Amino acid sequence: MNKEMNPNRNILIEDEPFSISQVFTNIKNRFVQLFTHWKKLSLFAFIGGLIGVLVAFFIPTTYTAKTTFVVEEAKSGGSSILSSLAGQTGLDIASLSGGNGLFSGDNVLLLLKSTSLIKKSLLSPYDSTQTLADAYANVNHLKENWQANPKINKKINFGGKLQRLEDSLLQTMMYTIINKEISITRMDKKVSIFELLVTSKDEKFSYLFSTNLLKKTAEFYIDIKVGNLRKNVIRLQERADSLLDLLDKKTYKAAEATSQMLNGNKALPDLVSSSEISTRNKTIQTTVYTSLIQNLEISKTSLIQQTPVFQNLDNPEYPLKITKASKLIYLIFGAMLALIIGAFTVFIKPTPIAD
């Protein structure tokens, strides 16, 4: 009887001991292997560097307009005194109570990116022939693409009254500008100093758009804060000017009536009555005018006290900051990336297919 032996056996294989010298030897062998393929790696580096230079060549140059400005809410005297007294005890009432102003906290970051203010700024003049929106569309080749688009197939201008199509395309431009080309940051959480950066491919556009956006924002903000008070001052001023003109006429009339009474017959009652009436009307109007001037000055003082501070600290100046892709950096980066890819192709060998 033949007895079959099972060839499968449990064999325990011991791991080889770890050796630092072996690690360095393996690394050395890898470099030697790479060096033997230097021609292939040089070709990879050359192609990668060339691609990097081409990429840098097609990246457009951009211009950044930087503006820093300060915004400070007008505060009442009582609130300032209370804050000062609380500050001596280490309490910050302003931060505990929370700001309720339009520009309190980080609300300015949202206001400067509001679509209404962005739209007004884009429709501001770029030069005598086009708006900022037209200049932006030209430098980004949007008008060419719109005219070549079969759904649009027309020349777009933003200088006149916007139709539905123009307004829709303007909204698309605004979305790109708000999300990619405008940056607003608060430089310090404890102070209301902000930095506005506008980046575009057109130096003049960056400068004008940054300037107009801050101007529109300041006008909008101040009008909300003291618009009614300013209208009241204007109304009182117009009324005071009108009353002053009327008072001048009454003064001449009273003087004329007095002269007639002195030169005429004092026994005539009409002359005496006319002089007394003119003098009385002049006195009444003088009293009204004095009271009106007092109210006007009070309103002007209140307007000055309640008008918030919106002041530019650093305005953009020509030439603006230029951001241009460095061909040398892109060449080095492309060559290094290609070398890594080439090294992988050397080390990774295809697995042979079993018969």
PDB file of N, CA, C and O in Angstrom, residues 85-126:
ATOM      1  N   LEU A  85     -16.671 105.662  32.150  1.00  0.00           N
ATOM      2  CA  LEU A  85     -16.739 105.223  33.539  1.00  0.00           C
ATOM      3  C   LEU A  85     -16.650 103.711  33.650  1.00  0.00           C
ATOM      4  O   LEU A  85     -15.981 103.172  34.531  1.00  0.00           O
ATOM      5  N   ALA A  86     -17.322 103.006  32.708  1.00  0.00           N
ATOM      6  CA  ALA A  86     -17.273 101.544  32.740  1.00  0.00           C
ATOM      7  C   ALA A  86     -15.879 101.037  32.377  1.00  0.00           C
ATOM      8  O   ALA A  86     -15.423 100.016  32.881  1.00  0.00           O
ATOM      9  N   GLY A  87     -15.192 101.784  31.489  1.00  0.00           N
ATOM     10  CA  GLY A  87     -13.857 101.367  31.101  1.00  0.00           C
ATOM     11  C   GLY A  87     -12.873 101.407  32.257  1.00  0.00           C
ATOM     12  O   GLY A  87     -11.918 100.634  32.308  1.00  0.00           O
ATOM     13  N   GLN A  88     -13.089 102.302  33.251  1.00  0.00           N
ATOM     14  CA  GLN A  88     -12.206 102.381  34.401  1.00  0.00           C
ATOM     15  C   GLN A  88     -12.312 101.152  35.284  1.00  0.00           C
ATOM     16  O   GLN A  88     -11.384 100.824  36.022  1.00  0.00           O
ATOM     17  N   THR A  89     -13.449 100.459  35.196  1.00  0.00           N
ATOM     18  CA  THR A  89     -13.631  99.240  35.980  1.00  0.00           C
ATOM     19  C   THR A  89     -13.314  97.988  35.180  1.00  0.00           C
ATOM     20  O   THR A  89     -13.498  96.874  35.664  1.00  0.00           O
ATOM     21  N   GLY A  90     -12.877  98.178  33.935  1.00  0.00           N
ATOM     22  CA  GLY A  90     -12.494  97.029  33.122  1.00  0.00           C
ATOM     23  C   GLY A  90     -13.620  96.454  32.296  1.00  0.00           C
ATOM     24  O   GLY A  90     -13.475  95.363  31.727  1.00  0.00           O
ATOM     25  N   LEU A  91     -14.747  97.143  32.194  1.00  0.00           N
ATOM     26  CA  LEU A  91     -15.875  96.651  31.407  1.00  0.00           C
ATOM     27  C   LEU A  91     -15.943  97.384  30.077  1.00  0.00           C
ATOM     28  O   LEU A  91     -15.683  98.584  30.010  1.00  0.00           O
ATOM     29  N   ASP A  92     -16.313  96.654  29.041  1.00  0.00           N
ATOM     30  CA  ASP A  92     -16.476  97.224  27.707  1.00  0.00           C
ATOM     31  C   ASP A  92     -17.955  97.165  27.351  1.00  0.00           C
ATOM     32  O   ASP A  92     -18.458  96.157  26.879  1.00  0.00           O
ATOM     33  N   ILE A  93     -18.650  98.276  27.642  1.00  0.00           N
ATOM     34  CA  ILE A  93     -20.088  98.303  27.419  1.00  0.00           C
ATOM     35  C   ILE A  93     -20.414  98.190  25.949  1.00  0.00           C
ATOM     36  O   ILE A  93     -21.397  97.565  25.537  1.00  0.00           O
ATOM     37  N   ALA A  94     -19.591  98.785  25.101  1.00  0.00           N
ATOM     38  CA  ALA A  94     -19.858  98.753  23.663  1.00  0.00           C
ATOM     39  C   ALA A  94     -19.880  97.339  23.132  1.00  0.00           C
ATOM     40  O   ALA A  94     -20.736  96.960  22.345  1.00  0.00           O
ATOM     41  N   SER A  95     -18.927  96.526  23.603  1.00  0.00           N
ATOM     42  CA  SER A  95     -18.883  95.155  23.104  1.00  0.00           C
ATOM     43  C   SER A  95     -19.960  94.299  23.735  1.00  0.00           C
ATOM     44  O   SER A  95     -20.459  93.350  23.126  1.00  0.00           O
ATOM     45  N   LEU A  96     -20.344  94.621  24.992  1.00  0.00           N
ATOM     46  CA  LEU A  96     -21.386  93.829  25.651  1.00  0.00           C
ATOM     47  C   LEU A  96     -22.762  94.117  25.084  1.00  0.00           C
ATOM     48  O   LEU A  96     -23.591  93.215  24.924  1.00  0.00           O
ATOM     49  N   SER A  97     -23.002  95.381  24.795  1.00  0.00           N
ATOM     50  CA  SER A  97     -24.321  95.752  24.290  1.00  0.00           C
ATOM     51  C   SER A  97     -24.498  95.410  22.840  1.00  0.00           C
ATOM     52  O   SER A  97     -25.617  95.224  22.374  1.00  0.00           O
ATOM     53  N   GLY A  98     -23.377  95.329  22.106  1.00  0.00           N
ATOM     54  CA  GLY A  98     -23.487  95.030  20.681  1.00  0.00           C
ATOM     55  C   GLY A  98     -23.828  96.263  19.896  1.00  0.00           C
ATOM     56  O   GLY A  98     -24.580  97.123  20.314  1.00  0.00           O
ATOM     57  N   GLY A  99     -23.212  96.377  18.727  1.00  0.00           N
ATOM     58  CA  GLY A  99     -23.484  97.547  17.902  1.00  0.00           C
ATOM     59  C   GLY A  99     -24.806  97.431  17.198  1.00  0.00           C
ATOM     60  O   GLY A  99     -25.189  96.359  16.761  1.00  0.00           O
ATOM     61  N   ASN A 100     -25.492  98.541  17.083  1.00  0.00           N
ATOM     62  CA  ASN A 100     -26.755  98.537  16.366  1.00  0.00           C
ATOM     63  C   ASN A 100     -26.701  99.423  15.147  1.00  0.00           C
ATOM     64  O   ASN A 100     -27.707  99.703  14.532  1.00  0.00           O
ATOM     65  N   GLY A 101     -25.486  99.933  14.809  1.00  0.00           N
ATOM     66  CA  GLY A 101     -25.342 100.789  13.650  1.00  0.00           C
ATOM     67  C   GLY A 101     -25.186  99.975  12.386  1.00  0.00           C
ATOM     68  O   GLY A 101     -24.889  98.785  12.409  1.00  0.00           O
ATOM     69  N   LEU A 102     -25.345 100.672  11.289  1.00  0.00           N
ATOM     70  CA  LEU A 102     -25.226 100.001  10.003  1.00  0.00           C
ATOM     71  C   LEU A 102     -23.828  99.475   9.785  1.00  0.00           C
ATOM     72  O   LEU A 102     -23.626  98.408   9.206  1.00  0.00           O
ATOM     73  N   PHE A 103     -22.809 100.199  10.290  1.00  0.00           N
ATOM     74  CA  PHE A 103     -21.441  99.799  10.092  1.00  0.00           C
ATOM     75  C   PHE A 103     -20.845  99.147  11.333  1.00  0.00           C
ATOM     76  O   PHE A 103     -19.636  99.011  11.431  1.00  0.00           O
ATOM     77  N   SER A 104     -21.671  98.774  12.301  1.00  0.00           N
ATOM     78  CA  SER A 104     -21.150  98.138  13.490  1.00  0.00           C
ATOM     79  C   SER A 104     -20.689  96.731  13.157  1.00  0.00           C
ATOM     80  O   SER A 104     -21.259  96.042  12.320  1.00  0.00           O
ATOM     81  N   GLY A 105     -19.618  96.321  13.842  1.00  0.00           N
ATOM     82  CA  GLY A 105     -19.110  94.979  13.603  1.00  0.00           C
ATOM     83  C   GLY A 105     -18.589  94.807  12.196  1.00  0.00           C
ATOM     84  O   GLY A 105     -17.890  95.641  11.652  1.00  0.00           O
ATOM     85  N   ASP A 106     -18.952  93.682  11.589  1.00  0.00           N
ATOM     86  CA  ASP A 106     -18.486  93.358  10.239  1.00  0.00           C
ATOM     87  C   ASP A 106     -19.562  93.612   9.187  1.00  0.00           C
ATOM     88  O   ASP A 106     -19.469  93.084   8.077  1.00  0.00           O
ATOM     89  N   ASN A 107     -20.576  94.427   9.522  1.00  0.00           N
ATOM     90  CA  ASN A 107     -21.628  94.699   8.543  1.00  0.00           C
ATOM     91  C   ASN A 107     -21.112  95.427   7.316  1.00  0.00           C
ATOM     92  O   ASN A 107     -21.687  95.330   6.234  1.00  0.00           O
ATOM     93  N   VAL A 108     -20.011  96.161   7.480  1.00  0.00           N
ATOM     94  CA  VAL A 108     -19.450  96.882   6.344  1.00  0.00           C
ATOM     95  C   VAL A 108     -18.984  95.921   5.261  1.00  0.00           C
ATOM     96  O   VAL A 108     -19.006  96.237   4.071  1.00  0.00           O
ATOM     97  N   LEU A 109     -18.556  94.729   5.653  1.00  0.00           N
ATOM     98  CA  LEU A 109     -18.112  93.742   4.675  1.00  0.00           C
ATOM     99  C   LEU A 109     -19.254  93.335   3.757  1.00  0.00           C
ATOM    100  O   LEU A 109     -19.049  93.093   2.566  1.00  0.00           O
ATOM    101  N   LEU A 110     -20.449  93.271   4.298  1.00  0.00           N
ATOM    102  CA  LEU A 110     -21.618  92.907   3.491  1.00  0.00           C
ATOM    103  C   LEU A 110     -22.115  94.095   2.684  1.00  0.00           C
ATOM    104  O   LEU A 110     -22.551  93.939   1.544  1.00  0.00           O
ATOM    105  N   LEU A 111     -22.037  95.286   3.270  1.00  0.00           N
ATOM    106  CA  LEU A 111     -22.555  96.471   2.587  1.00  0.00           C
ATOM    107  C   LEU A 111     -21.747  96.785   1.331  1.00  0.00           C
ATOM    108  O   LEU A 111     -22.304  97.111   0.286  1.00  0.00           O
ATOM    109  N   LEU A 112     -20.424  96.679   1.421  1.00  0.00           N
ATOM    110  CA  LEU A 112     -19.577  96.990   0.268  1.00  0.00           C
ATOM    111  C   LEU A 112     -19.742  95.973  -0.863  1.00  0.00           C
ATOM    112  O   LEU A 112     -19.366  96.244  -1.999  1.00  0.00           O
ATOM    113  N   LYS A 113     -20.284  94.791  -0.538  1.00  0.00           N
ATOM    114  CA  LYS A 113     -20.513  93.784  -1.561  1.00  0.00           C
ATOM    115  C   LYS A 113     -21.984  93.697  -1.962  1.00  0.00           C
ATOM    116  O   LYS A 113     -22.389  92.731  -2.620  1.00  0.00           O
ATOM    117  N   SER A 114     -22.784  94.677  -1.582  1.00  0.00           N
ATOM    118  CA  SER A 114     -24.195  94.659  -1.954  1.00  0.00           C
ATOM    119  C   SER A 114     -24.340  94.895  -3.451  1.00  0.00           C
ATOM    120  O   SER A 114     -23.601  95.681  -4.058  1.00  0.00           O
ATOM    121  N   THR A 115     -25.272  94.219  -4.061  1.00  0.00           N
ATOM    122  CA  THR A 115     -25.430  94.292  -5.513  1.00  0.00           C
ATOM    123  C   THR A 115     -25.853  95.677  -5.979  1.00  0.00           C
ATOM    124  O   THR A 115     -25.464  96.114  -7.069  1.00  0.00           O
ATOM    125  N   SER A 116     -26.627  96.387  -5.161  1.00  0.00           N
ATOM    126  CA  SER A 116     -27.083  97.720  -5.581  1.00  0.00           C
ATOM    127  C   SER A 116     -25.914  98.690  -5.692  1.00  0.00           C
ATOM    128  O   SER A 116     -25.807  99.456  -6.656  1.00  0.00           O
ATOM    129  N   LEU A 117     -24.985  98.664  -4.718  1.00  0.00           N
ATOM    130  CA  LEU A 117     -23.837  99.559  -4.760  1.00  0.00           C
ATOM    131  C   LEU A 117     -22.845  99.134  -5.840  1.00  0.00           C
ATOM    132  O   LEU A 117     -22.229  99.980  -6.499  1.00  0.00           O
ATOM    133  N   ILE A 118     -22.668  97.833  -6.022  1.00  0.00           N
ATOM    134  CA  ILE A 118     -21.793  97.333  -7.089  1.00  0.00           C
ATOM    135  C   ILE A 118     -22.336  97.757  -8.449  1.00  0.00           C
ATOM    136  O   ILE A 118     -21.594  98.189  -9.343  1.00  0.00           O
ATOM    137  N   LYS A 119     -23.644  97.661  -8.618  1.00  0.00           N
ATOM    138  CA  LYS A 119     -24.261  98.029  -9.893  1.00  0.00           C
ATOM    139  C   LYS A 119     -24.098  99.522 -10.168  1.00  0.00           C
ATOM    140  O   LYS A 119     -23.761  99.924 -11.292  1.00  0.00           O
ATOM    141  N   LYS A 120     -24.336 100.362  -9.159  1.00  0.00           N
ATOM    142  CA  LYS A 120     -24.167 101.800  -9.352  1.00  0.00           C
ATOM    143  C   LYS A 120     -22.726 102.139  -9.715  1.00  0.00           C
ATOM    144  O   LYS A 120     -22.471 103.021 -10.540  1.00  0.00           O
ATOM    145  N   SER A 121     -21.771 101.448  -9.095  1.00  0.00           N
ATOM    146  CA  SER A 121     -20.367 101.710  -9.392  1.00  0.00           C
ATOM    147  C   SER A 121     -20.012 101.277 -10.807  1.00  0.00           C
ATOM    148  O   SER A 121     -19.268 101.971 -11.514  1.00  0.00           O
ATOM    149  N   LEU A 122     -20.529 100.133 -11.251  1.00  0.00           N
ATOM    150  CA  LEU A 122     -20.236  99.648 -12.598  1.00  0.00           C
ATOM    151  C   LEU A 122     -20.836 100.551 -13.673  1.00  0.00           C
ATOM    152  O   LEU A 122     -20.296 100.654 -14.772  1.00  0.00           O
ATOM    153  N   LEU A 123     -21.936 101.204 -13.377  1.00  0.00           N
ATOM    154  CA  LEU A 123     -22.574 102.088 -14.352  1.00  0.00           C
ATOM    155  C   LEU A 123     -22.003 103.500 -14.310  1.00  0.00           C
ATOM    156  O   LEU A 123     -22.485 104.379 -15.026  1.00  0.00           O
ATOM    157  N   SER A 124     -20.981 103.722 -13.489  1.00  0.00           N
ATOM    158  CA  SER A 124     -20.291 105.014 -13.472  1.00  0.00           C
ATOM    159  C   SER A 124     -19.413 105.134 -14.716  1.00  0.00           C
ATOM    160  O   SER A 124     -18.986 104.135 -15.288  1.00  0.00           O
ATOM    161  N   PRO A 125     -19.101 106.356 -15.145  1.00  0.00           N
ATOM    162  CA  PRO A 125     -18.328 106.518 -16.389  1.00  0.00           C
ATOM    163  C   PRO A 125     -16.876 106.071 -16.235  1.00  0.00           C
ATOM    164  O   PRO A 125     -16.215 106.379 -15.243  1.00  0.00           O
ATOM    165  N   TYR A 126     -16.397 105.358 -17.239  1.00  0.00           N
ATOM    166  CA  TYR A 126     -14.983 104.981 -17.357  1.00  0.00           C
ATOM    167  C   TYR A 126     -14.219 106.063 -18.109  1.00  0.00           C
ATOM    168  O   TYR A 126     -13.123 106.438 -17.735  1.00  0.00           O
TER     169      TYR A 126
END
